[in-house]
């Protein structure tokens, strides 16, 4: 079900100045409640609602939202696969995807971060937390503290340690030494300002190195960069080093 009359043409992204949101959840009460809250908030526009992953992919292409609130477990197409497809196909600027989940340590959330989601939001978050999260993510921030990302990555990287994998660092060979340093500190949970202080460079330079590293690795979010750093041995789980 969309937030517009059937067949109406989607407005251009960002045309009203409001944050344009697509709400995706197969549970109608949760979806309707979230959508109602967003519609009542100043500066928010619910451009569409989707009850499943396939519908979410189609509506994301049609409406080009700024932010997508994405449920993980859905019967037709998981939120993880839907996120991958949406971000792969979206013209820039790609939407920011927030996954909705019941637990903050969940292998599905980890997979969603690998797929490029900007963060996650617990389904029992209060109304103000939800609105603040949508606003923050629309502005380019991540939804969760770096320490939470690191804890999540460490928990599920340990599970994968026994599985065969590529030689450590193989995927990182294209990075310069400075890009590797910035990526390592990012994975340790440092902010750009903290990395700048650690390396005695400007925040702008930190951002440039991180963006270049992410571009070389084909990543679209800071959370993805953290996951890649752990999976390639740049940071050892449980040590932060």
mmCIF file of C-alpha atoms in Angstrom:
data_model
loop_
_atom_site.group_PDB
_atom_site.id
_atom_site.type_symbol
_atom_site.label_atom_id
_atom_site.label_comp_id
_atom_site.label_asym_id
_atom_site.label_seq_id
_atom_site.Cartn_x
_atom_site.Cartn_y
_atom_site.Cartn_z
ATOM 1 C CA UNK A 1 0.000 0.000 0.000
ATOM 2 C CA UNK A 2 1.431 3.352 -0.936
ATOM 3 C CA UNK A 3 1.067 6.747 0.679
ATOM 4 C CA UNK A 4 -0.138 8.192 -2.649
ATOM 5 C CA UNK A 5 -3.113 7.432 -4.822
ATOM 6 C CA UNK A 6 -2.522 4.410 -7.015
ATOM 7 C CA UNK A 7 -0.751 5.267 -10.254
ATOM 8 C CA UNK A 8 0.234 8.787 -9.165
ATOM 9 C CA UNK A 9 3.673 9.835 -10.281
ATOM 10 C CA UNK A 10 6.238 10.130 -7.497
ATOM 11 C CA UNK A 11 7.493 13.623 -6.730
ATOM 12 C CA UNK A 12 11.152 14.367 -7.264
ATOM 13 C CA UNK A 13 13.337 13.335 -4.332
ATOM 14 C CA UNK A 14 13.793 16.186 -1.900
ATOM 15 C CA UNK A 15 11.347 18.443 -3.810
ATOM 16 C CA UNK A 16 9.411 19.537 -0.714
ATOM 17 C CA UNK A 17 12.389 19.830 1.609
ATOM 18 C CA UNK A 18 10.795 17.205 3.875
ATOM 19 C CA UNK A 19 12.488 13.905 4.720
ATOM 20 C CA UNK A 20 10.805 11.389 2.433
ATOM 21 C CA UNK A 21 10.342 7.996 4.094
ATOM 22 C CA UNK A 22 9.342 4.528 2.878
ATOM 23 C CA UNK A 23 8.019 2.285 5.681
ATOM 24 C CA UNK A 24 8.440 -1.480 5.158
ATOM 25 C CA UNK A 25 6.956 -4.047 7.556
ATOM 26 C CA UNK A 26 4.759 -7.094 6.993
ATOM 27 C CA UNK A 27 2.920 -6.511 10.287
ATOM 28 C CA UNK A 28 0.159 -4.066 9.458
ATOM 29 C CA UNK A 29 -0.208 -2.620 12.972
ATOM 30 C CA UNK A 30 3.503 -1.825 13.258
ATOM 31 C CA UNK A 31 3.642 -0.407 9.739
ATOM 32 C CA UNK A 32 0.543 1.725 10.209
ATOM 33 C CA UNK A 33 1.694 2.982 13.604
ATOM 34 C CA UNK A 34 5.127 4.008 12.361
ATOM 35 C CA UNK A 35 3.649 5.670 9.283
ATOM 36 C CA UNK A 36 1.089 7.585 11.357
ATOM 37 C CA UNK A 37 3.794 8.843 13.704
ATOM 38 C CA UNK A 38 5.938 10.040 10.811
ATOM 39 C CA UNK A 39 3.021 11.732 9.061
ATOM 40 C CA UNK A 40 2.203 13.688 12.224
ATOM 41 C CA UNK A 41 5.791 14.947 12.600
ATOM 42 C CA UNK A 42 6.879 18.261 11.037
ATOM 43 C CA UNK A 43 9.357 17.827 8.183
ATOM 44 C CA UNK A 44 8.468 14.179 7.512
ATOM 45 C CA UNK A 45 6.635 12.745 4.525
ATOM 46 C CA UNK A 46 5.674 9.083 4.176
ATOM 47 C CA UNK A 47 5.879 8.547 0.431
ATOM 48 C CA UNK A 48 4.825 4.893 0.558
ATOM 49 C CA UNK A 49 4.246 1.829 2.718
ATOM 50 C CA UNK A 50 5.254 -1.706 1.760
ATOM 51 C CA UNK A 51 4.148 -4.995 3.299
ATOM 52 C CA UNK A 52 7.021 -7.054 1.895
ATOM 53 C CA UNK A 53 10.478 -6.973 0.388
ATOM 54 C CA UNK A 54 9.472 -7.252 -3.263
ATOM 55 C CA UNK A 55 7.037 -4.367 -2.873
ATOM 56 C CA UNK A 56 9.717 -2.357 -1.069
ATOM 57 C CA UNK A 57 12.132 -2.747 -4.003
ATOM 58 C CA UNK A 58 9.496 -1.574 -6.455
ATOM 59 C CA UNK A 59 8.339 1.372 -4.322
ATOM 60 C CA UNK A 60 11.905 2.485 -3.583
ATOM 61 C CA UNK A 61 12.558 2.710 -7.327
ATOM 62 C CA UNK A 62 9.262 4.525 -7.912
ATOM 63 C CA UNK A 63 9.390 7.064 -5.078
ATOM 64 C CA UNK A 64 13.146 7.446 -4.415
ATOM 65 C CA UNK A 65 12.801 8.036 -0.652
ATOM 66 C CA UNK A 66 15.515 9.629 1.473
ATOM 67 C CA UNK A 67 15.141 7.035 4.244
ATOM 68 C CA UNK A 68 13.746 3.499 4.273
ATOM 69 C CA UNK A 69 12.615 1.870 7.525
ATOM 70 C CA UNK A 70 13.104 -1.804 6.650
ATOM 71 C CA UNK A 71 11.818 -4.826 8.554
ATOM 72 C CA UNK A 72 14.220 -7.774 8.425
ATOM 73 C CA UNK A 73 12.004 -10.850 8.580
ATOM 74 C CA UNK A 74 9.366 -10.844 5.853
ATOM 75 C CA UNK A 75 7.792 -13.823 4.081
ATOM 76 C CA UNK A 76 8.372 -13.005 0.416
ATOM 77 C CA UNK A 77 11.790 -11.327 0.355
ATOM 78 C CA UNK A 78 13.929 -10.609 3.393
ATOM 79 C CA UNK A 79 14.831 -7.070 4.325
ATOM 80 C CA UNK A 80 18.485 -7.980 3.773
ATOM 81 C CA UNK A 81 17.980 -8.998 0.151
ATOM 82 C CA UNK A 82 15.657 -6.065 -0.426
ATOM 83 C CA UNK A 83 18.302 -3.693 0.965
ATOM 84 C CA UNK A 84 20.976 -5.132 -1.335
ATOM 85 C CA UNK A 85 18.749 -4.790 -4.389
ATOM 86 C CA UNK A 86 17.600 -1.283 -3.537
ATOM 87 C CA UNK A 87 21.106 0.052 -2.907
ATOM 88 C CA UNK A 88 22.520 -1.723 -5.946
ATOM 89 C CA UNK A 89 19.919 -0.269 -8.291
ATOM 90 C CA UNK A 90 19.428 3.200 -6.773
ATOM 91 C CA UNK A 91 20.859 6.223 -8.600
ATOM 92 C CA UNK A 92 22.748 8.655 -6.353
ATOM 93 C CA UNK A 93 21.984 9.757 -3.785
ATOM 94 C CA UNK A 94 21.018 6.285 -2.575
ATOM 95 C CA UNK A 95 18.448 6.044 0.218
ATOM 96 C CA UNK A 96 19.574 5.489 3.782
ATOM 97 C CA UNK A 97 18.236 2.158 5.040
ATOM 98 C CA UNK A 98 17.444 1.584 8.720
ATOM 99 C CA UNK A 99 16.627 -2.001 9.569
ATOM 100 C CA UNK A 100 13.888 -2.649 12.116
ATOM 101 C CA UNK A 101 14.571 -5.502 14.515
ATOM 102 C CA UNK A 102 13.579 -6.992 17.852
ATOM 103 C CA UNK A 103 17.120 -7.739 19.088
ATOM 104 C CA UNK A 104 20.275 -5.660 18.701
ATOM 105 C CA UNK A 105 22.570 -8.698 18.532
ATOM 106 C CA UNK A 106 21.095 -10.626 15.642
ATOM 107 C CA UNK A 107 22.765 -12.316 12.679
ATOM 108 C CA UNK A 108 20.172 -10.749 10.429
ATOM 109 C CA UNK A 109 21.224 -7.280 11.565
ATOM 110 C CA UNK A 110 24.850 -8.168 10.871
ATOM 111 C CA UNK A 111 23.912 -9.309 7.383
ATOM 112 C CA UNK A 112 21.970 -6.081 6.859
ATOM 113 C CA UNK A 113 25.040 -4.026 7.772
ATOM 114 C CA UNK A 114 27.047 -6.003 5.230
ATOM 115 C CA UNK A 115 24.336 -5.246 2.689
ATOM 116 C CA UNK A 116 24.837 -1.518 3.226
ATOM 117 C CA UNK A 117 22.197 -0.540 5.788
ATOM 118 C CA UNK A 118 22.954 2.685 7.652
ATOM 119 C CA UNK A 119 22.057 1.190 11.012
ATOM 120 C CA UNK A 120 19.291 -0.423 12.971
ATOM 121 C CA UNK A 121 16.417 0.578 15.181
ATOM 122 C CA UNK A 122 14.766 -1.558 17.837
ATOM 123 C CA UNK A 123 11.040 -2.006 17.314
ATOM 124 C CA UNK A 124 10.358 -0.976 20.918
ATOM 125 C CA UNK A 125 12.094 2.398 20.450
ATOM 126 C CA UNK A 126 9.968 5.318 21.601
ATOM 127 C CA UNK A 127 8.418 7.863 19.211
ATOM 128 C CA UNK A 128 11.042 10.544 19.854
ATOM 129 C CA UNK A 129 13.847 8.050 19.326
ATOM 130 C CA UNK A 130 12.347 7.016 15.999
ATOM 131 C CA UNK A 131 11.944 10.592 14.775
ATOM 132 C CA UNK A 132 15.443 11.543 15.924
ATOM 133 C CA UNK A 133 16.876 8.462 14.200
ATOM 134 C CA UNK A 134 15.200 9.230 10.874
ATOM 135 C CA UNK A 135 16.397 12.832 11.046
ATOM 136 C CA UNK A 136 19.958 11.837 11.924
ATOM 137 C CA UNK A 137 20.257 9.223 9.224
ATOM 138 C CA UNK A 138 18.732 11.495 6.590
ATOM 139 C CA UNK A 139 21.482 13.970 7.465
ATOM 140 C CA UNK A 140 24.198 11.387 6.833
ATOM 141 C CA UNK A 141 24.837 10.131 10.360
ATOM 142 C CA UNK A 142 24.759 6.533 11.538
ATOM 143 C CA UNK A 143 21.948 5.486 13.822
ATOM 144 C CA UNK A 144 24.017 3.735 16.457
ATOM 145 C CA UNK A 145 27.157 4.376 18.457
ATOM 146 C CA UNK A 146 30.370 2.934 16.978
ATOM 147 C CA UNK A 147 30.761 0.757 20.094
ATOM 148 C CA UNK A 148 27.456 -0.950 19.283
ATOM 149 C CA UNK A 149 28.557 -1.620 15.717
ATOM 150 C CA UNK A 150 31.842 -3.042 16.976
ATOM 151 C CA UNK A 151 30.083 -5.283 19.514
ATOM 152 C CA UNK A 152 27.754 -6.607 16.832
ATOM 153 C CA UNK A 153 30.564 -7.256 14.366
ATOM 154 C CA UNK A 154 32.734 -8.984 16.962
ATOM 155 C CA UNK A 155 29.907 -11.277 18.036
ATOM 156 C CA UNK A 156 29.275 -12.608 14.541
ATOM 157 C CA UNK A 157 32.833 -12.499 13.229
ATOM 158 C CA UNK A 158 33.733 -15.013 15.965
ATOM 159 C CA UNK A 159 31.033 -17.334 14.633
ATOM 160 C CA UNK A 160 32.579 -17.235 11.173
ATOM 161 C CA UNK A 161 36.183 -17.786 12.249
ATOM 162 C CA UNK A 162 35.995 -21.537 11.681
ATOM 163 C CA UNK A 163 34.719 -21.100 8.122
ATOM 164 C CA UNK A 164 37.096 -21.027 5.127
ATOM 165 C CA UNK A 165 37.775 -17.509 3.929
ATOM 166 C CA UNK A 166 40.037 -15.472 1.699
ATOM 167 C CA UNK A 167 43.577 -14.818 2.957
ATOM 168 C CA UNK A 168 43.548 -11.931 5.497
ATOM 169 C CA UNK A 169 43.879 -8.527 3.914
ATOM 170 C CA UNK A 170 43.382 -9.661 0.306
ATOM 171 C CA UNK A 171 40.456 -7.319 -0.261
ATOM 172 C CA UNK A 172 42.418 -4.427 1.246
ATOM 173 C CA UNK A 173 45.444 -4.611 -1.059
ATOM 174 C CA UNK A 174 44.224 -1.688 -3.152
ATOM 175 C CA UNK A 175 44.289 0.698 -0.192
ATOM 176 C CA UNK A 176 47.148 3.053 0.655
ATOM 177 C CA UNK A 177 48.806 2.859 4.049
ATOM 178 C CA UNK A 178 46.971 5.987 5.207
ATOM 179 C CA UNK A 179 43.633 4.644 3.999
ATOM 180 C CA UNK A 180 44.323 1.439 5.940
ATOM 181 C CA UNK A 181 45.111 3.447 9.079
ATOM 182 C CA UNK A 182 41.890 5.426 8.806
ATOM 183 C CA UNK A 183 39.872 2.269 8.148
ATOM 184 C CA UNK A 184 41.443 0.535 11.143
ATOM 185 C CA UNK A 185 40.612 3.416 13.484
ATOM 186 C CA UNK A 186 37.089 3.582 12.066
ATOM 187 C CA UNK A 187 36.617 -0.105 12.873
ATOM 188 C CA UNK A 188 37.900 0.507 16.401
ATOM 189 C CA UNK A 189 34.927 2.834 16.870
ATOM 190 C CA UNK A 190 36.674 6.210 16.666
ATOM 191 C CA UNK A 191 34.864 9.225 15.261
ATOM 192 C CA UNK A 192 36.407 11.310 12.465
ATOM 193 C CA UNK A 193 37.501 13.902 15.033
ATOM 194 C CA UNK A 194 39.170 11.229 17.182
ATOM 195 C CA UNK A 195 40.920 9.712 14.167
ATOM 196 C CA UNK A 196 42.158 13.166 13.146
ATOM 197 C CA UNK A 197 43.634 13.698 16.609
ATOM 198 C CA UNK A 198 45.206 10.225 16.622
ATOM 199 C CA UNK A 199 46.863 10.670 13.208
ATOM 200 C CA UNK A 200 47.493 14.426 13.537
ATOM 201 C CA UNK A 201 45.578 15.299 10.387
ATOM 202 C CA UNK A 202 42.408 17.299 9.735
ATOM 203 C CA UNK A 203 38.894 15.856 9.928
ATOM 204 C CA UNK A 204 38.443 16.708 6.248
ATOM 205 C CA UNK A 205 41.505 14.614 5.407
ATOM 206 C CA UNK A 206 40.150 11.714 7.469
ATOM 207 C CA UNK A 207 36.873 11.894 5.582
ATOM 208 C CA UNK A 208 38.703 11.993 2.235
ATOM 209 C CA UNK A 209 40.787 8.904 3.053
ATOM 210 C CA UNK A 210 37.766 6.992 4.359
ATOM 211 C CA UNK A 211 35.655 7.895 1.333
ATOM 212 C CA UNK A 212 38.432 6.817 -1.026
ATOM 213 C CA UNK A 213 38.851 3.525 0.846
ATOM 214 C CA UNK A 214 35.116 2.871 0.734
ATOM 215 C CA UNK A 215 34.973 3.679 -2.974
ATOM 216 C CA UNK A 216 37.816 1.261 -3.728
ATOM 217 C CA UNK A 217 36.093 -1.466 -1.706
ATOM 218 C CA UNK A 218 32.663 -0.802 -3.205
ATOM 219 C CA UNK A 219 31.117 0.147 0.137
ATOM 220 C CA UNK A 220 28.302 2.594 0.779
ATOM 221 C CA UNK A 221 28.218 2.969 4.570
ATOM 222 C CA UNK A 222 30.555 3.361 7.533
ATOM 223 C CA UNK A 223 29.028 0.240 9.073
ATOM 224 C CA UNK A 224 30.013 -1.770 5.992
ATOM 225 C CA UNK A 225 33.560 -0.448 6.333
ATOM 226 C CA UNK A 226 33.711 -1.717 9.921
ATOM 227 C CA UNK A 227 32.516 -5.170 8.870
ATOM 228 C CA UNK A 228 35.081 -5.393 6.050
ATOM 229 C CA UNK A 229 37.899 -4.345 8.397
ATOM 230 C CA UNK A 230 37.037 -7.149 10.810
ATOM 231 C CA UNK A 231 36.477 -9.782 8.155
ATOM 232 C CA UNK A 232 39.860 -9.040 6.547
ATOM 233 C CA UNK A 233 41.837 -9.125 9.776
ATOM 234 C CA UNK A 234 42.567 -5.400 9.966
ATOM 235 C CA UNK A 235 41.066 -5.430 13.461
ATOM 236 C CA UNK A 236 41.032 -8.542 15.634
ATOM 237 C CA UNK A 237 37.667 -9.344 17.264
ATOM 238 C CA UNK A 238 37.654 -8.758 20.998
ATOM 239 C CA UNK A 239 40.781 -6.600 21.028
ATOM 240 C CA UNK A 240 39.874 -3.389 19.173
ATOM 241 C CA UNK A 241 43.406 -3.481 17.717
#
